[in-house]
Each structure stands twice: as C-alpha cells, then as structure tokens.
Amino acid sequence: MNKGHGPLGDVLVIIPTYNEAENVESIVARVRKAAPQVHVLVADDNSPDGTGEIADRIAAEDSSVHVMHREGKQGLGAAYLAGFHWGIDHGYDVLCEMDADGSHQPEELPRLLTALRGADLVIGSRWITGGRVVNWPRRRQVLSRGGSTYARLLLGIPVRDVTAGYRAFRKETLIGLGMDDVASHGYCFQIDLTRRALAAGYRVVEVPVTFVERELGDSKMSRDIVAEAVWRVPAWGLRDRTRRMRRNRHN
C-alpha cells in the first residue's frame, strides 16, 4: 500500500455510505483533489443502489482509494468504528470522518489537518465564529443547535458543535478512547467520542467549516437517531457526575 507521508503521518478519510450512488464518485474525487496525499476508505453498508460497486470501480483505478463492504445497514457509528479499526490495522496515523453527501466540504480538510498538529481531535464546527450552514431549513438548524446545547449542558463540556461529524483524530486518541465499548450509533456517536476525548484529557479543538445541505439522495436523519441522543446523553451525564463525586471523595 503506497501511502503519502505528510507532517502528521499517513492520513485516512473514512466515508460511510448507504445508497449514495449519486454522490460517492464526486466526493471521493473532491477529497483526492483537495488533499492528494491522503487515502480514502469507503465503508459501504451493502447499499442496494450499487454504491459499493461504484466504489470498487474507483478503487480499481486509484490505489489511494479502498473499499470496505459491510453486511448491511448497521448505523453511522458502527461504520466509523469499523473504519477506525481498519485504518489503525493498516498503519494510518490520522483518521478522519466525512459524510458522503457533500455536506462536509473536502476543500476544508486541509484546515482540519493543519489544526491537528496542535491537537488530538479536531472538529469541523458549524456553531463557532466563522462556521455556517447553507440551504438548511430552520427546523434543522434548531435541532442541531439545540442538540449541541442539550449535550453541552448535561455533560458539562465546552465544545460548541458536539454533534458535528467532520472530524480528524490522531490514531493514539482513538486507541485511548476505548472504542471497543462504544455502543452509540447515530449522531449520538459523535457526542460519545467527544465526551470520551475530553474526559481522557485529550486536546479537542474546533475549527469553523461551512456545512452544505445535500443536493442529491436522501437524508439519513431519523426520529430514532434523535431519540437515542435524548436518552443516552442524560445517562452519560449522570454517570460522569457520579464518577467525579466518587473521585473527589477519595481525594
């Protein structure tokens, strides 16, 4: 495997897909143009629309593109965890998350990687100065902002865009998070990794990005994804506070 070694080491961008036949070729091409030194892993959940086959064709033509075929739709978190393990097993030093639908601009990836030189986890944030969303309906903005505020207050963490899915991790950060016991699936997965990174003392940095609503294909947002966050976040908050109280008692 011929990897391009940059200042941070070897970089892998993980792109989970499910029925993204209209988007996968474009997003991979944009990543390869914006950051030619990085590799791409398409983690496809057995898409019935042929996304996996398109990804295979791209990989056959470009040795920097790899494809993971999974048995079926198991959720965003499971796809990323599988991708993280694949990347670590194959010797990558930095692992990035990116949506397949173009909402995460590949042209902003170098900004995240530059910030990672002084951090352990970099989050592309919509809700800090300089960040923004394009073509989002008002209710989606309210849901996203509200979800981040809800998690931030209940968990007592400073990150403004805690549900953001455009991220760059150092390999050591992911290993230190205890990935094997992560059970969250949807966007709650992002909250889980953020709180774990902060609790472990890793340096988490937000950089502003522009989030663009998808033009092709269907959104994967569902009520189940929202419901998972509603019950998991307070449970984590209670558990974390209990642990802190126990530590304080013993100190």
mmCIF file of C-alpha atoms in Angstrom:
data_model
loop_
_atom_site.group_PDB
_atom_site.id
_atom_site.type_symbol
_atom_site.label_atom_id
_atom_site.label_comp_id
_atom_site.label_asym_id
_atom_site.label_seq_id
_atom_site.Cartn_x
_atom_site.Cartn_y
_atom_site.Cartn_z
ATOM 1 C CA MET A 1 0.000 0.000 0.000
ATOM 2 C CA ASN A 2 1.715 3.188 -1.194
ATOM 3 C CA LYS A 3 0.780 5.932 1.276
ATOM 4 C CA GLY A 4 1.710 9.606 1.108
ATOM 5 C CA HIS A 5 3.530 10.575 4.319
ATOM 6 C CA GLY A 6 2.819 14.159 5.421
ATOM 7 C CA PRO A 7 3.686 16.156 8.580
ATOM 8 C CA LEU A 8 1.090 14.204 10.570
ATOM 9 C CA GLY A 9 1.967 10.825 9.085
ATOM 10 C CA ASP A 10 -0.374 8.798 6.914
ATOM 11 C CA VAL A 11 -3.961 10.089 6.718
ATOM 12 C CA LEU A 12 -7.121 8.080 6.009
ATOM 13 C CA VAL A 13 -10.504 9.686 5.296
ATOM 14 C CA ILE A 14 -13.371 7.333 6.165
ATOM 15 C CA ILE A 15 -16.591 7.882 4.212
ATOM 16 C CA PRO A 16 -19.536 5.695 5.312
ATOM 17 C CA THR A 17 -22.104 5.093 2.581
ATOM 18 C CA TYR A 18 -25.599 3.733 2.250
ATOM 19 C CA ASN A 19 -27.394 4.451 -1.023
ATOM 20 C CA GLU A 20 -25.003 7.205 -2.079
ATOM 21 C CA ALA A 21 -24.587 6.158 -5.730
ATOM 22 C CA GLU A 22 -25.268 9.732 -6.827
ATOM 23 C CA ASN A 23 -22.598 11.188 -4.552
ATOM 24 C CA VAL A 24 -19.763 8.739 -3.912
ATOM 25 C CA GLU A 25 -17.759 9.350 -7.077
ATOM 26 C CA SER A 26 -17.910 13.123 -6.700
ATOM 27 C CA ILE A 27 -16.982 13.179 -3.008
ATOM 28 C CA VAL A 28 -14.010 10.842 -3.466
ATOM 29 C CA ALA A 29 -12.733 12.896 -6.413
ATOM 30 C CA ARG A 30 -13.012 16.098 -4.391
ATOM 31 C CA VAL A 31 -11.091 14.597 -1.467
ATOM 32 C CA ARG A 32 -8.319 13.366 -3.760
ATOM 33 C CA LYS A 33 -8.068 16.812 -5.386
ATOM 34 C CA ALA A 34 -8.187 18.802 -2.131
ATOM 35 C CA ALA A 35 -5.652 16.610 -0.310
ATOM 36 C CA PRO A 36 -3.811 14.380 -2.810
ATOM 37 C CA GLN A 37 -1.621 12.846 -0.097
ATOM 38 C CA VAL A 38 -4.489 11.255 1.842
ATOM 39 C CA HIS A 39 -6.142 7.896 1.310
ATOM 40 C CA VAL A 40 -9.884 7.259 1.280
ATOM 41 C CA LEU A 41 -11.826 4.326 2.721
ATOM 42 C CA VAL A 42 -15.416 3.964 1.534
ATOM 43 C CA ALA A 43 -17.283 1.915 4.167
ATOM 44 C CA ASP A 44 -20.390 0.726 2.360
ATOM 45 C CA ASP A 45 -23.278 -0.935 4.211
ATOM 46 C CA ASN A 46 -24.324 -3.194 1.324
ATOM 47 C CA SER A 47 -26.159 -0.367 -0.470
ATOM 48 C CA PRO A 48 -28.894 -1.733 -2.744
ATOM 49 C CA ASP A 49 -28.395 1.148 -5.197
ATOM 50 C CA GLY A 50 -24.923 -0.042 -6.243
ATOM 51 C CA THR A 51 -22.805 2.411 -4.244
ATOM 52 C CA GLY A 52 -20.377 -0.365 -3.319
ATOM 53 C CA GLU A 53 -19.847 -1.362 -6.935
ATOM 54 C CA ILE A 54 -19.134 2.247 -7.918
ATOM 55 C CA ALA A 55 -16.633 2.492 -5.059
ATOM 56 C CA ASP A 56 -14.950 -0.728 -6.239
ATOM 57 C CA ARG A 57 -14.546 0.742 -9.711
ATOM 58 C CA ILE A 58 -12.996 3.917 -8.282
ATOM 59 C CA ALA A 59 -10.617 1.862 -6.130
ATOM 60 C CA ALA A 60 -9.582 -0.241 -9.124
ATOM 61 C CA GLU A 61 -8.486 2.953 -10.881
ATOM 62 C CA ASP A 62 -6.900 4.687 -7.868
ATOM 63 C CA SER A 63 -4.658 2.819 -5.427
ATOM 64 C CA SER A 64 -5.268 5.512 -2.789
ATOM 65 C CA VAL A 65 -8.955 4.543 -2.547
ATOM 66 C CA HIS A 66 -10.079 1.485 -0.579
ATOM 67 C CA VAL A 67 -13.479 -0.101 -0.042
ATOM 68 C CA MET A 68 -14.918 -1.929 2.956
ATOM 69 C CA HIS A 69 -18.054 -3.953 2.210
ATOM 70 C CA ARG A 70 -20.211 -4.439 5.304
ATOM 71 C CA GLU A 71 -23.072 -6.903 5.615
ATOM 72 C CA GLY A 72 -25.887 -4.390 5.925
ATOM 73 C CA LYS A 73 -27.072 -1.096 7.347
ATOM 74 C CA GLN A 74 -25.774 -1.035 10.931
ATOM 75 C CA GLY A 75 -25.599 2.679 11.641
ATOM 76 C CA LEU A 76 -23.124 5.514 11.274
ATOM 77 C CA GLY A 77 -21.253 4.780 14.492
ATOM 78 C CA ALA A 78 -20.669 1.135 13.634
ATOM 79 C CA ALA A 79 -19.387 2.091 10.179
ATOM 80 C CA TYR A 80 -16.913 4.579 11.616
ATOM 81 C CA LEU A 81 -15.706 2.156 14.288
ATOM 82 C CA ALA A 82 -15.091 -0.478 11.633
ATOM 83 C CA GLY A 83 -13.253 2.116 9.558
ATOM 84 C CA PHE A 84 -11.135 3.243 12.518
ATOM 85 C CA HIS A 85 -10.086 -0.328 13.260
ATOM 86 C CA TRP A 86 -9.292 -0.926 9.575
ATOM 87 C CA GLY A 87 -7.213 2.233 9.405
ATOM 88 C CA ILE A 88 -5.279 1.526 12.586
ATOM 89 C CA ASP A 89 -4.631 -2.064 11.499
ATOM 90 C CA HIS A 90 -3.287 -0.759 8.178
ATOM 91 C CA GLY A 91 -0.857 1.676 9.788
ATOM 92 C CA TYR A 92 -2.567 5.053 9.373
ATOM 93 C CA ASP A 93 -1.622 7.803 11.827
ATOM 94 C CA VAL A 94 -4.628 10.095 11.337
ATOM 95 C CA LEU A 95 -8.229 9.028 10.754
ATOM 96 C CA CYS A 96 -10.880 11.445 9.520
ATOM 97 C CA GLU A 97 -14.668 11.295 9.386
ATOM 98 C CA MET A 98 -16.503 12.725 6.378
ATOM 99 C CA ASP A 99 -20.079 12.437 5.100
ATOM 100 C CA ALA A 100 -20.623 11.067 1.602
ATOM 101 C CA ASP A 101 -23.298 13.574 0.587
ATOM 102 C CA GLY A 102 -21.079 16.633 0.131
ATOM 103 C CA SER A 103 -22.270 18.384 3.284
ATOM 104 C CA HIS A 104 -18.680 18.268 4.537
ATOM 105 C CA GLN A 105 -16.573 20.227 2.096
ATOM 106 C CA PRO A 106 -13.422 18.237 1.192
ATOM 107 C CA GLU A 107 -11.766 21.537 0.305
ATOM 108 C CA GLU A 108 -11.753 22.350 4.043
ATOM 109 C CA LEU A 109 -9.974 19.129 5.022
ATOM 110 C CA PRO A 110 -6.500 20.738 4.952
ATOM 111 C CA ARG A 111 -7.738 23.205 7.596
ATOM 112 C CA LEU A 112 -8.656 20.341 9.933
ATOM 113 C CA LEU A 113 -5.347 18.592 9.337
ATOM 114 C CA THR A 114 -3.364 21.767 9.975
ATOM 115 C CA ALA A 115 -5.197 22.280 13.281
ATOM 116 C CA LEU A 116 -4.472 18.674 14.280
ATOM 117 C CA ARG A 117 -0.770 19.495 14.518
ATOM 118 C CA GLY A 118 -1.594 21.140 17.860
ATOM 119 C CA ALA A 119 -4.477 18.914 18.942
ATOM 120 C CA ASP A 120 -5.578 15.330 19.487
ATOM 121 C CA LEU A 121 -9.041 15.715 17.945
ATOM 122 C CA VAL A 122 -10.214 18.436 15.570
ATOM 123 C CA ILE A 123 -13.921 19.064 14.984
ATOM 124 C CA GLY A 124 -15.219 20.975 11.981
ATOM 125 C CA SER A 125 -17.747 23.236 13.677
ATOM 126 C CA ARG A 126 -20.818 24.954 12.309
ATOM 127 C CA TRP A 127 -21.545 26.834 15.510
ATOM 128 C CA ILE A 128 -18.382 28.800 16.233
ATOM 129 C CA THR A 129 -17.364 32.125 14.708
ATOM 130 C CA GLY A 130 -16.748 31.613 11.001
ATOM 131 C CA GLY A 131 -18.806 28.418 10.784
ATOM 132 C CA ARG A 132 -22.118 28.349 8.938
ATOM 133 C CA VAL A 133 -24.753 26.206 7.277
ATOM 134 C CA VAL A 134 -26.067 26.592 3.734
ATOM 135 C CA ASN A 135 -29.566 25.679 2.492
ATOM 136 C CA TRP A 136 -30.704 24.235 5.792
ATOM 137 C CA PRO A 137 -34.365 24.619 6.788
ATOM 138 C CA ARG A 138 -34.927 26.464 10.040
ATOM 139 C CA ARG A 139 -36.078 23.339 11.883
ATOM 140 C CA ARG A 140 -32.800 21.526 11.071
ATOM 141 C CA GLN A 141 -30.798 24.436 12.424
ATOM 142 C CA VAL A 142 -32.879 24.486 15.599
ATOM 143 C CA LEU A 143 -32.495 20.716 16.001
ATOM 144 C CA SER A 144 -28.713 20.811 15.504
ATOM 145 C CA ARG A 145 -28.067 23.840 17.710
ATOM 146 C CA GLY A 146 -30.495 22.550 20.313
ATOM 147 C CA GLY A 147 -28.904 19.106 20.307
ATOM 148 C CA SER A 148 -25.438 20.544 20.849
ATOM 149 C CA THR A 149 -26.654 22.817 23.639
ATOM 150 C CA TYR A 150 -28.550 19.939 25.275
ATOM 151 C CA ALA A 151 -25.460 17.724 25.276
ATOM 152 C CA ARG A 152 -23.096 20.504 26.295
ATOM 153 C CA LEU A 153 -25.160 21.465 29.342
ATOM 154 C CA LEU A 154 -25.953 17.939 30.523
ATOM 155 C CA LEU A 155 -22.402 16.692 30.050
ATOM 156 C CA GLY A 156 -20.638 19.871 31.148
ATOM 157 C CA ILE A 157 -18.376 20.055 28.081
ATOM 158 C CA PRO A 158 -17.188 23.201 26.259
ATOM 159 C CA VAL A 159 -17.493 22.048 22.626
ATOM 160 C CA ARG A 160 -19.980 24.174 20.674
ATOM 161 C CA ASP A 161 -20.777 21.684 17.883
ATOM 162 C CA VAL A 162 -20.731 18.414 19.764
ATOM 163 C CA THR A 163 -22.805 16.536 17.144
ATOM 164 C CA ALA A 164 -20.558 17.541 14.231
ATOM 165 C CA GLY A 165 -19.406 14.676 12.038
ATOM 166 C CA TYR A 166 -16.485 16.289 10.204
ATOM 167 C CA ARG A 167 -13.500 15.283 12.324
ATOM 168 C CA ALA A 168 -9.815 14.399 12.367
ATOM 169 C CA PHE A 169 -8.368 12.117 15.058
ATOM 170 C CA ARG A 170 -4.854 11.102 15.887
ATOM 171 C CA LYS A 171 -4.547 7.319 15.998
ATOM 172 C CA GLU A 172 -3.423 7.478 19.625
ATOM 173 C CA THR A 173 -6.556 9.417 20.557
ATOM 174 C CA LEU A 174 -8.865 6.768 19.138
ATOM 175 C CA ILE A 175 -6.945 3.972 20.823
ATOM 176 C CA GLY A 176 -7.156 5.835 24.132
ATOM 177 C CA LEU A 177 -10.920 6.379 23.900
ATOM 178 C CA GLY A 178 -11.804 2.727 24.476
ATOM 179 C CA MET A 179 -13.531 2.148 21.145
ATOM 180 C CA ASP A 180 -14.463 -1.435 21.947
ATOM 181 C CA ASP A 181 -17.178 -0.398 24.408
ATOM 182 C CA VAL A 182 -18.731 2.388 22.293
ATOM 183 C CA ALA A 183 -22.365 1.386 21.755
ATOM 184 C CA SER A 184 -23.884 4.579 20.319
ATOM 185 C CA HIS A 185 -24.915 4.565 16.677
ATOM 186 C CA GLY A 186 -26.281 7.731 15.017
ATOM 187 C CA TYR A 187 -25.199 11.297 15.628
ATOM 188 C CA CYS A 188 -25.078 10.377 19.302
ATOM 189 C CA PHE A 189 -21.870 8.576 18.357
ATOM 190 C CA GLN A 190 -20.201 11.955 17.822
ATOM 191 C CA ILE A 191 -21.281 13.159 21.266
ATOM 192 C CA ASP A 192 -19.928 9.965 22.805
ATOM 193 C CA LEU A 193 -16.475 10.300 21.236
ATOM 194 C CA THR A 194 -16.283 13.979 22.198
ATOM 195 C CA ARG A 195 -17.057 13.384 25.874
ATOM 196 C CA ARG A 196 -14.649 10.448 25.990
ATOM 197 C CA ALA A 197 -11.842 12.539 24.473
ATOM 198 C CA LEU A 198 -12.367 15.380 26.947
ATOM 199 C CA ALA A 199 -12.663 13.036 29.922
ATOM 200 C CA ALA A 200 -9.392 11.372 28.933
ATOM 201 C CA GLY A 201 -7.630 14.745 28.860
ATOM 202 C CA TYR A 202 -7.113 14.972 25.110
ATOM 203 C CA ARG A 203 -6.926 18.388 23.481
ATOM 204 C CA VAL A 204 -10.077 18.981 21.429
ATOM 205 C CA VAL A 205 -10.085 21.918 19.002
ATOM 206 C CA GLU A 206 -12.929 23.278 16.866
ATOM 207 C CA VAL A 207 -12.300 24.941 13.511
ATOM 208 C CA PRO A 208 -15.032 26.701 11.506
ATOM 209 C CA VAL A 209 -16.495 24.928 8.488
ATOM 210 C CA THR A 210 -19.341 25.505 6.057
ATOM 211 C CA PHE A 211 -21.940 22.738 6.127
ATOM 212 C CA VAL A 212 -23.908 22.468 2.882
ATOM 213 C CA GLU A 213 -27.219 20.596 2.689
ATOM 214 C CA ARG A 214 -27.090 17.642 0.327
ATOM 215 C CA GLU A 215 -28.372 18.184 -3.218
ATOM 216 C CA LEU A 216 -28.706 14.526 -4.234
ATOM 217 C CA GLY A 217 -30.055 11.495 -2.377
ATOM 218 C CA ASP A 218 -31.994 11.221 0.865
ATOM 219 C CA SER A 219 -31.024 12.368 4.351
ATOM 220 C CA LYS A 220 -30.294 9.598 6.874
ATOM 221 C CA MET A 221 -31.627 11.658 9.809
ATOM 222 C CA SER A 222 -34.472 9.865 11.602
ATOM 223 C CA ARG A 223 -36.514 10.005 14.790
ATOM 224 C CA ASP A 224 -34.586 7.030 16.140
ATOM 225 C CA ILE A 225 -31.318 8.961 15.841
ATOM 226 C CA VAL A 226 -32.756 11.871 17.809
ATOM 227 C CA ALA A 227 -34.368 9.559 20.376
ATOM 228 C CA GLU A 228 -31.060 7.801 21.023
ATOM 229 C CA ALA A 229 -29.402 11.100 21.939
ATOM 230 C CA VAL A 230 -32.325 12.147 24.149
ATOM 231 C CA TRP A 231 -31.913 9.152 26.464
ATOM 232 C CA ARG A 232 -28.195 8.432 26.191
ATOM 233 C CA VAL A 233 -26.918 11.947 26.940
ATOM 234 C CA PRO A 234 -28.541 12.347 30.393
ATOM 235 C CA ALA A 235 -27.474 8.802 31.280
ATOM 236 C CA TRP A 236 -23.862 9.677 30.414
ATOM 237 C CA GLY A 237 -24.113 12.939 32.322
ATOM 238 C CA LEU A 238 -25.352 11.182 35.456
ATOM 239 C CA ARG A 239 -22.646 8.516 35.175
ATOM 240 C CA ASP A 240 -19.893 11.087 34.689
ATOM 241 C CA ARG A 241 -21.054 13.184 37.662
ATOM 242 C CA THR A 242 -21.200 10.075 39.852
ATOM 243 C CA ARG A 243 -17.638 9.152 38.896
ATOM 244 C CA ARG A 244 -16.399 12.659 39.659
ATOM 245 C CA MET A 245 -18.089 12.619 43.072
ATOM 246 C CA ARG A 246 -16.501 9.277 43.897
ATOM 247 C CA ARG A 247 -13.059 10.512 42.874
ATOM 248 C CA ASN A 248 -13.477 13.668 44.953
ATOM 249 C CA ARG A 249 -14.495 11.579 47.941
ATOM 250 C CA HIS A 250 -11.336 9.516 47.735
ATOM 251 C CA ASN A 251 -9.016 12.519 47.249
#
